[in-house]
Amino acid sequence: MSEEFDVIVVGAGVAGSSAAIAAASKGLSVLMVERGDEPGSKNTSGAMLLAQVLEELVPDFWKEAPLQRPIEHHRVMMMSEKKSFTIDFADENFTQAPFNGFSVLRKEFDSWLSKKACESGAILVTNVVVEDLIIENEKICGIRAQKGAGEARAKVVILADGVNSLLIDKAGLVSKPIHKHDYSLGIKELISLDHDVINERFGLVGNSGAAYATLGDFNRDIPGGAFVYTNYDTISLGIVLSPAALIEQKITADDVLEKFKAKKEIKRLLEGGRIVEYSAHMIGEGGLSAMPSISGNGVLVAGDAAGFVVNTGLTLMGMNLAISSGMCAGKAAASVIKSQSLSKTSLCEAYTRELESSAAMSAMKVHRRAPDLMRSPHMYGEYTDLINNVMESIFMVGPGTKRSARAILKDAMVNINKKDLLRDAFTGVRAL
């Protein structure tokens, strides 16, 4: 491998393939390198694919992409030891074109998107581990692969190599100080179940799907939560937790996962299912304030590598932000190459301009305070107990006089620190 291209994209996940499509569709020569045997083989996700961003990149993608189910039901479940409270929002419009979001399996979906990049003109090379960047006169001008696989040069290099990218440091981009609470550990199981059984247990019709965001006593005092997505004939189930808190609590992520699966509300959904896949993944959840520098002299950064992830507790946005930022990086590279203005300033300004009107940067700004909310220890057990105790008092029929909602709430808050509650409520409003 010793050639010269307009653009080299490192990583063939959704961010990398999106960047390659955006650049190649403008007539640029694009090389995309992937360390795995095939795109998606190293990726896992606890997020759903939101349709609008991908529709811009690949019009009518839903007619051919390997999608599992359009998500009609969004359910938020708050659990206590013997109680649970679930909010179910359903919208039939979400199951019709142009759709809202889908459950997907990353290996299948990433492979499909990389093929769309190749159809656009990009060249994909797999089993390539990039160990270094070629730097000449303080400008990134190519990549150097491990094991004597050679090197390749380009006018612009786009780094889409995932969370904790080692190449960011090699590119000389300034990284913010790493805080232990900026990262979460995601663990996911894929559980096989018959399509009709899934429909019956989750209350679904046809191919409509459901997505659960869950927190409660199973991860008490450990920032994070659990998710469940229905696929066509499998269930994606997992947890996203603070590894720092796991260490402090002296508990493993697998222990928390098993506690979640043992909850009555979840156990009945999984009965008879068979685990067919297990995966784990680090997630950067530091938000806007924790993002590294994402542009430099001859280099752009997109997707997880750039920190484009948002977790609000209700929704986890990763894939759509990766697609959006990758698309912006590809467009920015095409813009400066076409104009023959390849200075560091021109590239940075072009990327900033694309991002400012993008779904990726919009989400990062709107939810910039979400990490503060997710770090509150009161979210995980204390507040879910409060909600469930209030609901129990409302629905319980006893021999005494009926109490007002105000009296019920007052009793339930006896053990709640009012200042903490007000602070977290204020943070929550600003975060969402």
Coordinates of C-alpha atoms in Angstrom, one line a residue:
M1 CA 0.0 0.0 0.0
S2 CA 1.9 3.1 -1.2
E3 CA -0.4 5.4 -3.1
E4 CA -1.7 9.0 -2.9
F5 CA -5.3 10.0 -2.5
D6 CA -7.3 13.1 -2.0
V7 CA -8.7 11.8 1.3
I8 CA -7.8 8.9 3.7
V9 CA -10.4 7.9 6.2
V10 CA -9.2 5.8 9.2
G11 CA -12.0 3.6 10.4
A12 CA -14.9 2.1 8.5
G13 CA -17.6 2.5 11.2
V14 CA -20.6 4.7 10.5
A15 CA -18.6 7.9 10.9
G16 CA -15.8 6.8 8.6
S17 CA -18.1 5.4 5.9
S18 CA -20.2 8.6 6.1
A19 CA -17.1 10.7 5.6
A20 CA -16.1 8.5 2.7
I21 CA -19.5 8.8 1.0
A22 CA -19.6 12.6 1.4
A23 CA -16.1 13.0 0.0
A24 CA -16.2 10.4 -2.8
S25 CA -19.6 11.7 -4.0
K26 CA -17.9 15.0 -4.7
G27 CA -15.5 13.2 -7.1
L28 CA -12.5 12.9 -4.7
S29 CA -10.3 9.8 -4.5
V30 CA -10.9 8.3 -1.1
L31 CA -9.1 5.4 0.7
M32 CA -10.9 4.0 3.8
V33 CA -8.9 1.7 6.0
E34 CA -10.4 -0.6 8.7
R35 CA -8.5 -2.6 11.3
G36 CA -11.1 -5.3 11.5
D37 CA -11.7 -8.2 9.1
E38 CA -14.8 -6.3 7.9
P39 CA -16.6 -3.1 8.9
G40 CA -18.6 -3.5 12.0
S41 CA -16.7 -6.4 13.4
K42 CA -15.2 -4.2 16.1
N43 CA -18.3 -2.2 16.8
T44 CA -21.2 -2.4 19.2
S45 CA -24.0 0.0 20.1
G46 CA -26.7 0.6 22.6
A47 CA -28.3 3.4 20.6
M48 CA -30.8 3.3 17.8
L49 CA -30.3 4.6 14.3
L50 CA -32.2 7.9 13.8
A51 CA -33.4 8.2 10.3
Q52 CA -33.2 11.9 9.3
V53 CA -29.4 12.3 9.2
L54 CA -28.9 9.1 7.2
E55 CA -31.7 10.1 4.8
E56 CA -29.7 13.2 3.9
L57 CA -26.6 11.1 3.1
V58 CA -28.3 8.1 1.5
P59 CA -31.8 9.1 0.2
D60 CA -34.4 6.3 0.7
F61 CA -31.9 4.2 2.6
W62 CA -34.7 2.4 4.4
K63 CA -35.6 0.6 1.1
E64 CA -32.3 -1.3 1.1
A65 CA -30.5 -1.0 4.4
P66 CA -30.4 -4.1 6.7
L67 CA -32.7 -2.6 9.3
Q68 CA -34.4 -4.6 12.1
R69 CA -37.5 -2.7 13.2
P70 CA -38.8 0.9 13.1
I71 CA -39.1 2.0 16.7
E72 CA -42.7 2.9 17.5
H73 CA -42.7 2.6 21.3
H74 CA -40.3 4.6 23.5
R75 CA -40.5 3.3 27.1
V76 CA -38.8 4.7 30.2
M77 CA -38.8 2.3 33.2
M78 CA -37.9 3.2 36.7
M79 CA -37.3 0.3 39.0
S80 CA -37.2 -0.3 42.8
E81 CA -36.9 -3.5 44.7
K82 CA -40.5 -4.7 44.2
K83 CA -42.0 -1.8 42.2
S84 CA -41.6 -0.3 38.8
F85 CA -43.1 2.6 36.9
T86 CA -43.1 2.7 33.1
I87 CA -43.9 5.6 30.7
D88 CA -44.8 4.4 27.2
F89 CA -44.8 6.9 24.3
A90 CA -46.0 5.4 21.0
D91 CA -46.4 7.1 17.6
E92 CA -47.6 5.2 14.6
N93 CA -46.0 7.8 12.3
F94 CA -42.7 6.4 13.5
T95 CA -43.4 3.2 11.6
Q96 CA -44.0 4.9 8.3
A97 CA -41.8 6.7 5.8
P98 CA -39.7 8.8 6.3
F99 CA -39.6 7.0 9.8
N100 CA -37.9 8.3 13.0
G101 CA -35.5 5.6 14.0
F102 CA -34.6 1.9 13.7
S103 CA -33.0 -0.8 15.7
V104 CA -30.0 -2.2 13.8
L105 CA -27.3 -4.8 14.3
R106 CA -24.0 -3.0 13.8
K107 CA -22.1 -5.7 11.9
E108 CA -24.7 -5.9 9.2
F109 CA -25.4 -2.2 9.1
D110 CA -21.8 -1.0 9.1
S111 CA -21.0 -3.5 6.3
W112 CA -23.8 -2.2 4.2
L113 CA -22.8 1.5 4.8
S114 CA -19.2 0.8 3.8
K115 CA -20.5 -0.8 0.6
K116 CA -22.4 2.4 -0.1
A117 CA -19.1 4.2 0.3
C118 CA -17.5 1.9 -2.2
E119 CA -20.4 2.5 -4.6
S120 CA -19.7 6.2 -4.2
G121 CA -16.1 5.6 -5.4
A122 CA -14.2 5.0 -2.2
I123 CA -11.7 2.2 -1.9
L124 CA -11.9 0.0 1.3
V125 CA -9.0 -1.9 2.7
T126 CA -9.5 -4.1 5.8
N127 CA -7.1 -5.6 8.3
V128 CA -5.0 -2.5 8.3
V129 CA -3.9 -1.1 11.7
V130 CA -2.6 2.4 11.4
E131 CA 0.3 2.8 13.8
D132 CA 1.4 6.3 12.8
L133 CA 0.7 9.4 10.8
I134 CA 3.1 10.8 8.2
I135 CA 3.9 14.4 9.1
E136 CA 5.9 16.7 6.9
N137 CA 6.4 20.4 7.6
E138 CA 4.0 20.2 10.5
K139 CA 1.2 18.9 8.2
I140 CA -0.5 15.5 8.3
C141 CA -0.1 14.1 4.8
G142 CA -0.7 10.3 5.2
I143 CA -0.8 7.2 7.3
R144 CA 1.7 4.4 8.1
A145 CA 0.4 0.9 8.7
Q146 CA 1.7 -1.8 11.0
K147 CA 3.5 -5.0 10.0
G148 CA 5.1 -3.6 7.0
A149 CA 1.8 -2.9 5.2
G150 CA 3.2 0.3 3.9
E151 CA 2.0 3.8 3.8
A152 CA -0.5 6.0 1.9
R153 CA -0.6 9.7 1.4
A154 CA -3.5 12.2 1.1
K155 CA -4.3 15.9 1.1
V156 CA -6.6 15.4 4.1
V157 CA -6.8 12.6 6.7
I158 CA -10.0 12.0 8.6
L159 CA -9.7 10.1 11.9
A160 CA -12.8 8.1 12.6
D161 CA -11.1 5.3 14.6
G162 CA -13.3 5.3 17.7
V163 CA -13.2 6.3 21.3
N164 CA -9.7 6.8 22.9
S165 CA -8.2 7.3 19.5
L166 CA -4.4 7.1 19.8
L167 CA -3.9 8.9 16.5
I168 CA -5.3 12.1 17.9
D169 CA -2.2 12.5 20.1
K170 CA 0.0 11.5 17.2
A171 CA -1.6 14.3 15.1
G172 CA -0.6 16.8 17.8
L173 CA -4.2 17.8 18.5
V174 CA -4.8 19.2 22.0
S175 CA -6.8 16.8 24.2
K176 CA -8.7 18.1 27.2
P177 CA -7.7 16.5 30.6
I178 CA -9.3 13.0 30.9
H179 CA -11.6 12.7 33.8
K180 CA -12.8 9.3 35.0
H181 CA -16.4 10.3 34.9
D182 CA -16.2 11.2 31.1
Y183 CA -16.3 7.5 30.1
S184 CA -18.8 4.7 30.5
L185 CA -18.6 1.0 29.9
G186 CA -21.2 -0.5 27.7
I187 CA -22.0 -4.2 27.8
K188 CA -24.5 -5.7 25.4
E189 CA -26.0 -9.2 24.8
L190 CA -27.9 -10.2 21.7
I191 CA -30.7 -12.7 22.7
S192 CA -32.4 -14.8 20.1
L193 CA -36.2 -15.1 20.3
D194 CA -39.0 -15.9 17.8
H195 CA -40.4 -12.8 16.0
D196 CA -44.0 -13.6 17.1
V197 CA -42.9 -14.2 20.7
I198 CA -41.2 -10.8 20.8
N199 CA -44.4 -9.2 19.5
E200 CA -46.5 -10.8 22.1
R201 CA -44.3 -10.0 25.1
F202 CA -43.6 -6.4 24.1
G203 CA -47.1 -5.7 22.9
L204 CA -46.0 -5.0 19.3
V205 CA -47.8 -5.4 16.0
G206 CA -46.2 -6.5 12.7
N207 CA -42.6 -5.3 12.5
S208 CA -42.9 -2.3 14.8
G209 CA -40.3 -2.1 17.6
A210 CA -39.8 -0.9 21.1
A211 CA -36.9 0.8 22.9
Y212 CA -36.5 0.9 26.7
A213 CA -34.4 3.2 28.8
T214 CA -34.2 1.9 32.3
L215 CA -32.6 2.8 35.6
G216 CA -33.2 1.9 39.2
D217 CA -32.1 -0.3 42.1
F218 CA -30.1 -2.7 39.9
N219 CA -27.5 0.0 39.4
R220 CA -28.0 1.8 42.7
D221 CA -25.4 4.6 43.3
I222 CA -23.7 3.7 40.0
P223 CA -24.2 6.3 37.3
G224 CA -25.7 4.7 34.1
G225 CA -28.6 2.6 33.2
A226 CA -29.9 -0.2 31.0
F227 CA -31.4 -0.5 27.5
V228 CA -33.5 -2.9 25.6
Y229 CA -34.2 -2.9 21.9
T230 CA -36.4 -5.2 19.9
N231 CA -34.9 -6.5 16.7
Y232 CA -36.6 -8.7 14.1
D233 CA -36.0 -12.0 15.9
T234 CA -33.5 -11.0 18.6
I235 CA -33.4 -8.6 21.5
S236 CA -30.5 -6.2 22.1
L237 CA -30.1 -5.8 25.9
G238 CA -27.4 -4.1 27.9
I239 CA -26.1 -1.7 30.4
V240 CA -24.0 1.5 30.3
L241 CA -22.2 2.2 33.5
S242 CA -19.5 4.4 35.0
P243 CA -16.3 2.1 35.4
A244 CA -15.0 4.4 38.1
A245 CA -18.2 3.9 40.2
L246 CA -18.0 0.1 39.6
I247 CA -14.5 0.1 41.0
E248 CA -15.5 2.2 44.0
Q249 CA -18.5 -0.1 44.7
K250 CA -16.4 -3.2 44.2
I251 CA -18.8 -4.7 41.7
T252 CA -18.4 -5.9 38.2
A253 CA -20.5 -4.8 35.2
D254 CA -21.6 -8.3 34.6
D255 CA -23.0 -8.5 38.1
V256 CA -25.1 -5.4 37.4
L257 CA -26.2 -6.9 34.1
E258 CA -27.3 -10.1 35.8
K259 CA -29.2 -8.1 38.4
F260 CA -31.0 -6.2 35.7
K261 CA -31.9 -9.4 33.8
A262 CA -33.2 -11.0 37.0
K263 CA -35.8 -8.2 37.5
K264 CA -39.3 -9.6 37.1
E265 CA -40.2 -7.1 34.5
I266 CA -37.2 -8.0 32.3
K267 CA -37.0 -11.7 33.1
R268 CA -40.4 -12.4 31.6
L269 CA -39.4 -10.7 28.3
L270 CA -36.3 -12.9 28.0
E271 CA -37.7 -16.2 29.0
G272 CA -36.6 -19.0 26.6
G273 CA -34.2 -16.7 24.8
R274 CA -30.6 -17.7 23.9
I275 CA -27.6 -15.5 24.1
V276 CA -26.0 -15.4 20.6
E277 CA -23.6 -12.5 21.0
Y278 CA -21.8 -10.7 23.8
S279 CA -19.9 -7.4 23.3
A280 CA -18.4 -4.6 25.3
H281 CA -17.4 -1.0 24.4
M282 CA -16.1 2.1 26.0
I283 CA -18.2 5.2 25.5
G284 CA -17.0 8.8 25.8
E285 CA -19.8 10.7 27.5
G286 CA -18.0 13.8 28.6
G287 CA -20.1 16.0 26.3
L288 CA -19.1 19.2 24.6
S289 CA -16.7 20.4 27.3
A290 CA -14.7 17.2 27.1
M291 CA -14.3 17.1 23.3
P292 CA -10.7 17.2 22.0
S293 CA -9.5 19.5 19.2
I294 CA -11.2 18.0 16.1
S295 CA -9.3 19.7 13.3
G296 CA -5.6 20.4 12.5
N297 CA -3.2 20.8 9.7
G298 CA -4.4 18.3 7.2
V299 CA -6.5 16.3 9.6
L300 CA -10.1 16.2 10.8
V301 CA -11.7 14.0 13.6
A302 CA -15.2 12.6 13.5
G303 CA -17.5 10.2 15.4
D304 CA -16.6 8.7 18.7
A305 CA -13.0 9.8 18.3
A306 CA -14.2 13.4 18.4
G307 CA -16.5 12.8 21.3
F308 CA -19.8 13.1 19.4
V309 CA -21.9 11.1 21.9
V310 CA -24.9 12.3 24.0
N311 CA -26.5 10.4 26.8
T312 CA -29.5 12.2 28.4
G313 CA -30.7 9.2 30.4
L314 CA -33.8 9.0 28.1
T315 CA -31.9 8.7 24.8
L316 CA -28.4 7.6 23.9
M317 CA -27.3 9.3 20.7
G318 CA -24.2 7.9 19.1
M319 CA -24.7 6.6 15.6
N320 CA -26.6 9.6 14.3
L321 CA -24.0 12.0 15.6
A322 CA -21.3 9.8 14.1
I323 CA -23.0 9.9 10.7
S324 CA -23.6 13.6 10.9
S325 CA -20.0 14.5 12.0
G326 CA -18.5 12.1 9.4
M327 CA -20.6 13.6 6.7
C328 CA -19.5 17.1 7.8
A329 CA -15.8 16.0 7.7
G330 CA -16.2 14.6 4.2
K331 CA -17.9 17.7 2.9
A332 CA -15.3 20.0 4.5
A333 CA -12.4 18.0 3.0
A334 CA -14.1 18.2 -0.4
S335 CA -14.6 21.9 -0.1
V336 CA -11.0 22.8 0.6
I337 CA -9.6 20.3 -1.9
K338 CA -11.9 21.6 -4.6
S339 CA -10.9 25.2 -3.8
Q340 CA -7.2 24.3 -3.6
S341 CA -7.0 26.1 -0.3
L342 CA -5.5 23.4 1.9
S343 CA -4.2 25.6 4.8
K344 CA -4.9 24.6 8.4
T345 CA -7.1 27.6 8.8
S346 CA -9.2 26.8 5.6
L347 CA -9.7 23.2 6.7
C348 CA -10.7 24.2 10.3
E349 CA -13.1 26.9 9.1
A350 CA -14.7 24.5 6.5
Y351 CA -15.3 21.8 9.1
T352 CA -16.6 24.3 11.7
R353 CA -19.0 25.8 9.1
E354 CA -20.4 22.3 8.2
L355 CA -20.7 21.4 11.9
E356 CA -22.5 24.6 12.9
S357 CA -25.5 23.6 10.8
S358 CA -25.4 19.9 11.6
A359 CA -27.4 17.6 13.8
A360 CA -24.2 16.5 15.5
M361 CA -23.1 19.9 16.9
S362 CA -26.7 20.9 17.6
A363 CA -27.2 17.9 19.8
M364 CA -23.9 18.5 21.6
K365 CA -24.8 22.1 22.4
V366 CA -28.5 21.5 23.4
H367 CA -27.5 18.6 25.7
R368 CA -24.2 20.1 26.9
R369 CA -25.3 19.8 30.5
A370 CA -26.5 16.2 30.2
P371 CA -23.2 14.8 31.7
D372 CA -23.8 16.8 34.9
L373 CA -27.3 15.2 35.3
M374 CA -26.0 11.7 34.6
R375 CA -23.3 12.0 37.2
S376 CA -25.8 12.7 40.0
P377 CA -25.7 9.7 42.4
H378 CA -29.3 10.4 43.5
M379 CA -30.6 9.4 40.0
Y380 CA -29.8 5.8 40.6
G381 CA -32.0 4.4 43.3
E382 CA -33.0 7.4 45.4
Y383 CA -35.2 9.2 42.9
T384 CA -36.6 6.0 41.4
D385 CA -37.6 4.9 44.9
L386 CA -39.3 8.3 45.4
I387 CA -41.3 8.0 42.2
N388 CA -42.4 4.4 42.9
N389 CA -43.3 5.2 46.5
V390 CA -45.5 8.1 45.3
M391 CA -47.2 5.9 42.7
E392 CA -47.8 3.2 45.2
S393 CA -49.5 5.7 47.6
I394 CA -51.7 7.0 44.8
F395 CA -52.9 3.6 43.7
M396 CA -53.1 1.8 47.1
V397 CA -56.6 1.4 48.5
G398 CA -56.6 1.3 52.3
P399 CA -59.0 1.6 55.2
G400 CA -58.0 5.1 56.1
T401 CA -59.0 8.5 54.6
K402 CA -57.8 9.3 51.1
R403 CA -54.8 11.6 51.2
S404 CA -54.0 14.4 48.8
A405 CA -51.2 14.2 46.2
R406 CA -49.4 16.9 48.1
A407 CA -49.5 14.9 51.4
I408 CA -48.3 11.8 49.6
L409 CA -45.4 13.6 48.0
K410 CA -44.5 15.2 51.3
D411 CA -44.3 11.8 53.1
A412 CA -42.3 10.3 50.2
M413 CA -39.7 13.0 50.4
V414 CA -38.9 12.6 54.1
N415 CA -35.6 11.0 53.3
I416 CA -34.8 13.1 50.3
N417 CA -32.4 16.0 50.5
K418 CA -34.4 19.0 49.2
K419 CA -31.4 20.9 48.0
D420 CA -30.1 17.9 46.0
L421 CA -33.5 17.4 44.5
L422 CA -33.9 21.0 43.4
R423 CA -30.3 21.2 42.1
D424 CA -30.8 18.0 40.1
A425 CA -34.2 19.1 38.8
F426 CA -32.7 22.4 37.6
T427 CA -29.9 20.5 36.0
G428 CA -32.3 18.1 34.3
V429 CA -34.4 20.9 32.8
R430 CA -31.2 22.5 31.4
A431 CA -29.8 19.1 30.2
L432 CA -32.8 17.9 28.3

